[in-house]
């Protein structure tokens, strides 16, 4: 089961805004056992959109788009899908009534141009949007079931849960769950970690194990599918155990645990406190530690950022050491 997510809007292709809908939908689909094979960001050009919808509808079982459903001239998703399906757009009086009601509830006049939002390809159906003015669309095109949702995340999230998931289920596209378990390591580079793991990260494994690097943190991502979450996690467990066995103390946490979080937990366990004197960091270490909101502040006392010679001496660095070894050496630390 393959999905493609289309994020529509020139504000994203120009770099003005970031696409947050795509990652959210990828995670939501994974929870339904549907793997996202492609994520595509498109501007507002009609021909580009036509090509992308045509390609996506032939290579994916599920296509979900966000954006392109507004009342302006560059919101053309309705027209493009009707053209690809070879059917006319039809006016939905009930959808128009709900759009007008939404404006009335906000004490605003409803512009006549918003009437276009009540148009739907003849072979599709409207998806109700109780949180905004733009209804969504649901239709079949080529091999794909297509759901078109508005761009604002607050509207899109609710419509996915309330309108899209029931239709995916009714179409027989929801097949268990697909989960991800992340194992975080620190102390060796990506290639060294992968070499130690051997065939664990080989392509084609099931469960699949991927490897990513970010700010010296190497993360192993274990993907598994099952009839339910319990079954999927049971398949992950032996792979995680093997990774921990091979990498030993390089592993410091899993899923949402950060290195700072683990440090504070260890301080908590040992009943130790920590104070810092930082130089050449801009306070990055203190920021990371103080950003953990679980209660570790009991053990992190605070610190100072020493950027000048006087401040370094005030922080406790001896003048002979500073002159001989500099402020960044091991002796200064």
Coordinates of C-alpha atoms in Angstrom, one line a residue:
X1 CA 0.0 0.0 0.0
X2 CA 1.6 3.2 -1.2
X3 CA 0.7 6.8 -0.6
X4 CA 1.7 10.1 -2.1
X5 CA 1.3 13.5 -0.3
X6 CA 1.0 16.6 -2.4
X7 CA 1.6 20.0 -0.7
X8 CA 0.4 22.8 -2.9
X9 CA 1.4 26.4 -2.7
X10 CA 4.1 28.7 -4.2
X11 CA 4.8 30.0 -0.7
X12 CA 6.5 26.6 0.0
X13 CA 8.3 26.2 -3.3
X14 CA 9.7 29.7 -2.9
X15 CA 11.0 28.9 0.5
X16 CA 8.8 31.5 2.2
X17 CA 7.0 28.9 4.3
X18 CA 7.8 25.4 5.4
X19 CA 5.6 22.4 4.7
X20 CA 4.4 21.0 8.0
X21 CA 1.4 19.2 6.6
X22 CA 3.5 16.6 4.7
X23 CA 5.3 15.2 7.8
X24 CA 2.1 15.1 9.9
X25 CA 0.3 13.2 7.2
X26 CA 3.2 10.7 6.7
X27 CA 3.0 9.9 10.4
X28 CA -0.8 9.7 10.4
X29 CA -0.8 7.3 7.4
X30 CA 1.9 5.2 9.0
X31 CA -0.4 4.7 12.0
X32 CA -3.0 3.2 9.5
X33 CA -0.4 0.8 8.0
X34 CA 0.0 3.0 4.8
X35 CA 3.6 3.8 3.9
X36 CA 4.2 7.2 2.2
X37 CA 6.3 6.5 -0.9
X38 CA 6.4 10.1 -2.2
X39 CA 6.0 13.6 -0.9
X40 CA 5.8 16.3 -3.5
X41 CA 5.7 20.1 -3.1
X42 CA 4.2 22.0 -6.0
X43 CA 3.7 25.7 -6.7
X44 CA 0.4 27.2 -8.0
X45 CA 1.1 26.7 -11.7
X46 CA -1.9 24.9 -13.2
X47 CA 0.1 22.7 -15.6
X48 CA 2.5 21.6 -12.9
X49 CA -0.4 20.6 -10.7
X50 CA -2.1 18.7 -13.6
X51 CA 1.0 16.7 -14.2
X52 CA 1.7 16.0 -10.6
X53 CA -1.9 14.8 -9.9
X54 CA -1.8 12.6 -13.1
X55 CA 1.5 11.0 -12.1
X56 CA 0.5 10.5 -8.4
X57 CA -2.8 8.9 -9.3
X58 CA -1.1 6.2 -11.4
X59 CA 1.7 5.3 -9.0
X60 CA 0.0 5.5 -5.6
X61 CA -3.0 3.8 -4.0
X62 CA -3.7 6.9 -1.8
X63 CA -3.1 10.5 -2.7
X64 CA -3.6 13.3 -0.2
X65 CA -3.2 16.9 -1.2
X66 CA -3.3 20.0 1.0
X67 CA -3.9 23.5 -0.3
X68 CA -5.4 24.7 -3.5
X69 CA -9.0 24.8 -2.3
X70 CA -9.4 28.5 -1.6
X71 CA -11.6 30.9 -3.5
X72 CA -8.8 32.7 -5.4
X73 CA -7.7 32.3 -9.0
X74 CA -4.7 30.3 -8.1
X75 CA -6.8 27.7 -6.2
X76 CA -7.4 25.3 -9.0
X77 CA -7.4 21.8 -7.5
X78 CA -11.1 21.3 -8.2
X79 CA -10.8 22.3 -11.9
X80 CA -7.7 20.2 -12.4
X81 CA -9.2 17.0 -11.0
X82 CA -12.4 17.4 -13.0
X83 CA -10.3 17.8 -16.1
X84 CA -8.2 14.7 -15.4
X85 CA -11.4 12.7 -14.7
X86 CA -13.1 14.1 -17.8
X87 CA -16.2 15.2 -15.9
X88 CA -17.8 18.6 -15.2
X89 CA -17.8 20.5 -11.9
X90 CA -21.1 20.4 -10.1
X91 CA -22.5 22.9 -7.6
X92 CA -23.3 21.6 -4.2
X93 CA -26.0 23.8 -2.6
X94 CA -25.5 22.3 0.9
X95 CA -21.8 23.0 0.9
X96 CA -22.6 26.6 -0.2
X97 CA -25.1 27.0 2.6
X98 CA -22.5 25.8 5.2
X99 CA -19.9 28.2 3.8
X100 CA -22.3 31.1 4.2
X101 CA -23.2 29.9 7.7
X102 CA -19.5 29.9 8.7
X103 CA -19.1 33.5 7.5
X104 CA -22.3 34.5 9.4
X105 CA -21.0 32.9 12.6
X106 CA -17.9 35.1 12.3
X107 CA -20.0 38.2 11.7
X108 CA -18.5 38.7 8.3
X109 CA -20.2 39.0 4.9
X110 CA -19.7 36.0 2.5
X111 CA -18.1 37.1 -0.7
X112 CA -19.7 35.7 -3.9
X113 CA -16.3 34.5 -5.1
X114 CA -16.4 31.9 -2.3
X115 CA -19.2 30.1 -4.2
X116 CA -16.5 28.3 -6.2
X117 CA -15.6 26.4 -3.0
X118 CA -18.9 24.6 -3.3
X119 CA -18.0 23.1 -6.7
X120 CA -17.0 19.5 -6.9
X121 CA -16.0 17.1 -9.8
X122 CA -19.1 15.1 -10.8
X123 CA -17.5 11.8 -9.8
X124 CA -16.3 13.1 -6.4
X125 CA -17.9 14.0 -3.1
X126 CA -17.4 16.9 -0.7
X127 CA -15.7 16.5 2.7
X128 CA -17.1 18.6 5.4
X129 CA -14.9 21.2 7.1
X130 CA -16.5 22.5 10.4
X131 CA -13.3 24.5 11.2
X132 CA -13.1 26.6 8.1
X133 CA -14.7 27.7 4.8
X134 CA -13.0 25.3 2.4
X135 CA -14.7 21.9 2.0
X136 CA -12.4 19.1 1.0
X137 CA -12.8 16.6 -1.9
X138 CA -12.8 12.8 -2.2
X139 CA -12.7 10.9 -5.5
X140 CA -11.2 8.0 -7.4
X141 CA -8.8 8.7 -10.2
X142 CA -6.9 5.9 -12.1
X143 CA -5.6 3.6 -9.3
X144 CA -5.7 6.2 -6.5
X145 CA -8.2 7.2 -3.9
X146 CA -7.7 11.0 -3.6
X147 CA -8.4 13.2 -0.7
X148 CA -8.0 17.0 -1.1
X149 CA -7.8 18.9 2.2
X150 CA -7.3 22.6 3.0
X151 CA -3.9 23.9 3.9
X152 CA -4.4 25.3 7.4
X153 CA -3.2 22.6 9.8
X154 CA -6.0 23.2 12.3
X155 CA -8.6 22.4 9.6
X156 CA -6.6 19.7 7.9
X157 CA -5.9 17.6 11.0
X158 CA -9.6 17.4 12.0
X159 CA -10.8 16.6 8.5
X160 CA -8.2 13.8 8.1
X161 CA -9.4 12.1 11.3
X162 CA -13.2 12.8 10.7
X163 CA -13.5 12.5 7.0
X164 CA -10.6 10.7 5.4
X165 CA -9.8 7.9 7.8
X166 CA -13.4 6.5 7.7
X167 CA -13.3 6.5 3.8
X168 CA -9.9 4.8 3.7
X169 CA -11.2 2.2 6.0
X170 CA -14.4 1.6 4.0
X171 CA -12.2 1.3 0.8
X172 CA -10.2 -1.5 2.5
X173 CA -7.0 0.6 2.5
X174 CA -6.4 0.5 6.2
X175 CA -4.4 -2.7 6.9
X176 CA -3.2 -2.8 10.5
X177 CA -0.6 -0.3 11.6
X178 CA 2.9 0.7 10.7
X179 CA 5.1 2.0 13.6
X180 CA 8.6 3.6 13.9
X181 CA 11.0 3.1 16.8
X182 CA 14.0 5.4 16.9
X183 CA 17.3 4.4 18.7
X184 CA 19.7 7.3 19.3
X185 CA 23.5 6.9 19.6
X186 CA 26.4 9.3 20.2
X187 CA 30.2 8.8 20.1
X188 CA 30.8 7.4 16.6
X189 CA 30.0 8.6 13.1
X190 CA 27.3 7.3 10.7
X191 CA 29.6 5.1 8.6
X192 CA 31.3 3.5 11.7
X193 CA 27.9 2.8 13.3
X194 CA 26.5 1.2 10.1
X195 CA 29.7 -0.9 9.7
X196 CA 29.3 -2.3 13.2
X197 CA 25.6 -3.2 12.6
X198 CA 26.4 -5.2 9.5
X199 CA 23.4 -6.7 7.8
X200 CA 20.9 -5.1 10.3
X201 CA 20.6 -2.1 8.0
X202 CA 20.6 -4.0 4.7
X203 CA 17.9 -3.0 2.2
X204 CA 15.0 -5.3 2.0
X205 CA 14.9 -6.3 5.6
X206 CA 11.6 -6.7 7.4
X207 CA 11.5 -4.9 9.8
X208 CA 13.4 -2.2 7.9
X209 CA 16.2 -0.3 9.7
X210 CA 17.3 3.1 8.4
X211 CA 20.1 5.3 9.6
X212 CA 20.2 9.1 9.8
X213 CA 22.7 11.7 11.3
X214 CA 21.9 15.1 12.8
X215 CA 24.3 17.2 15.0
X216 CA 26.5 14.2 15.8
X217 CA 23.5 12.1 16.9
X218 CA 23.2 8.9 14.9
X219 CA 19.6 7.6 14.9
X220 CA 18.6 4.0 13.9
X221 CA 14.9 4.0 12.7
X222 CA 13.1 0.7 12.9
X223 CA 10.0 0.5 10.7
X224 CA 7.5 -2.4 11.3
X225 CA 4.0 -3.3 10.2
X226 CA 1.5 -5.5 12.0
X227 CA -2.2 -6.3 12.4
X228 CA -2.2 -4.0 15.5
X229 CA 0.3 -1.9 17.4
X230 CA 1.1 -4.8 19.8
X231 CA 2.0 -7.1 16.9
X232 CA 4.1 -4.5 15.2
X233 CA 6.1 -3.7 18.4
X234 CA 6.7 -7.4 19.0
X235 CA 8.5 -7.5 15.6
X236 CA 10.6 -4.5 16.5
X237 CA 11.7 -5.8 19.9
X238 CA 14.3 -8.3 18.8
X239 CA 15.8 -5.9 16.3
X240 CA 16.1 -3.2 19.0
X241 CA 17.7 -5.7 21.3
X242 CA 20.3 -6.6 18.7
X243 CA 21.1 -3.0 18.0
X244 CA 21.6 -2.3 21.7
X245 CA 23.8 -5.4 22.1
X246 CA 26.0 -4.5 19.2
X247 CA 26.4 -0.8 20.0
X248 CA 26.5 -1.0 23.7
X249 CA 27.2 2.3 25.5
X250 CA 26.9 4.3 22.3
X251 CA 23.1 4.0 22.7
X252 CA 21.8 6.8 24.9
X253 CA 18.0 6.9 24.3
X254 CA 15.0 6.2 22.1
X255 CA 12.2 8.0 20.4
X256 CA 11.8 11.5 21.8
X257 CA 14.6 11.2 24.4
X258 CA 17.3 13.8 23.8
X259 CA 20.9 13.7 24.9
X260 CA 20.2 16.6 27.4
X261 CA 17.2 14.7 28.8
X262 CA 19.3 11.6 29.4
X263 CA 22.1 13.7 31.1
X264 CA 19.5 15.2 33.5
X265 CA 18.0 11.8 34.2
X266 CA 21.4 10.5 35.1
X267 CA 22.0 13.5 37.4
X268 CA 18.6 12.7 39.0
X269 CA 19.5 9.1 39.5
X270 CA 22.8 9.9 41.1
X271 CA 21.4 12.8 43.1
X272 CA 24.1 15.1 41.6
X273 CA 23.8 18.8 40.6
X274 CA 25.5 20.5 37.7
X275 CA 26.7 24.1 37.2
X276 CA 28.3 25.4 34.0
X277 CA 30.9 27.9 32.9
X278 CA 30.8 28.0 29.1
X279 CA 33.0 29.8 26.5
X280 CA 32.7 30.0 22.7
X281 CA 29.3 28.3 22.9
X282 CA 26.9 31.2 23.2
X283 CA 25.3 29.3 26.1
X284 CA 24.2 26.4 23.9
X285 CA 24.8 23.8 26.5
X286 CA 22.8 25.6 29.2
X287 CA 20.0 26.2 26.7
X288 CA 19.8 22.5 25.8
X289 CA 19.7 21.5 29.5
X290 CA 17.3 24.2 30.6
X291 CA 15.0 23.4 27.7
X292 CA 14.1 20.0 29.3
X293 CA 10.8 20.6 31.1
X294 CA 10.4 17.3 32.9
X295 CA 11.8 18.6 36.2
X296 CA 15.6 18.3 35.6
X297 CA 16.0 21.9 36.7
X298 CA 16.3 20.5 40.2
X299 CA 19.7 19.2 39.2
X300 CA 20.9 21.8 36.8
X301 CA 21.8 24.8 38.8
X302 CA 22.6 27.2 36.0
X303 CA 25.8 28.7 34.7
X304 CA 27.6 31.6 33.1
X305 CA 28.9 32.4 29.6
X306 CA 32.5 33.5 29.6
X307 CA 33.4 35.4 26.5
X308 CA 36.1 37.7 27.8
X309 CA 39.4 37.2 29.7
X310 CA 37.9 38.9 32.8
X311 CA 34.9 36.7 32.7
X312 CA 37.0 33.5 32.3
X313 CA 39.1 34.5 35.3
X314 CA 35.9 35.2 37.3
X315 CA 34.6 31.7 36.3
X316 CA 37.7 30.2 37.9
X317 CA 40.2 29.8 35.1
X318 CA 43.7 30.4 36.2
X319 CA 45.6 33.2 34.4
X320 CA 48.7 31.0 33.7
X321 CA 46.5 28.3 32.2
X322 CA 44.6 30.7 30.0
X323 CA 47.8 32.2 28.7
X324 CA 49.6 28.9 28.1
X325 CA 46.8 26.7 26.8
X326 CA 44.1 29.1 25.7
X327 CA 40.4 29.2 26.6
X328 CA 39.3 26.2 24.5
X329 CA 41.7 23.5 25.6
X330 CA 41.2 20.5 27.8
X331 CA 43.2 22.2 30.6
X332 CA 40.8 25.1 30.7
X333 CA 37.9 22.8 30.9

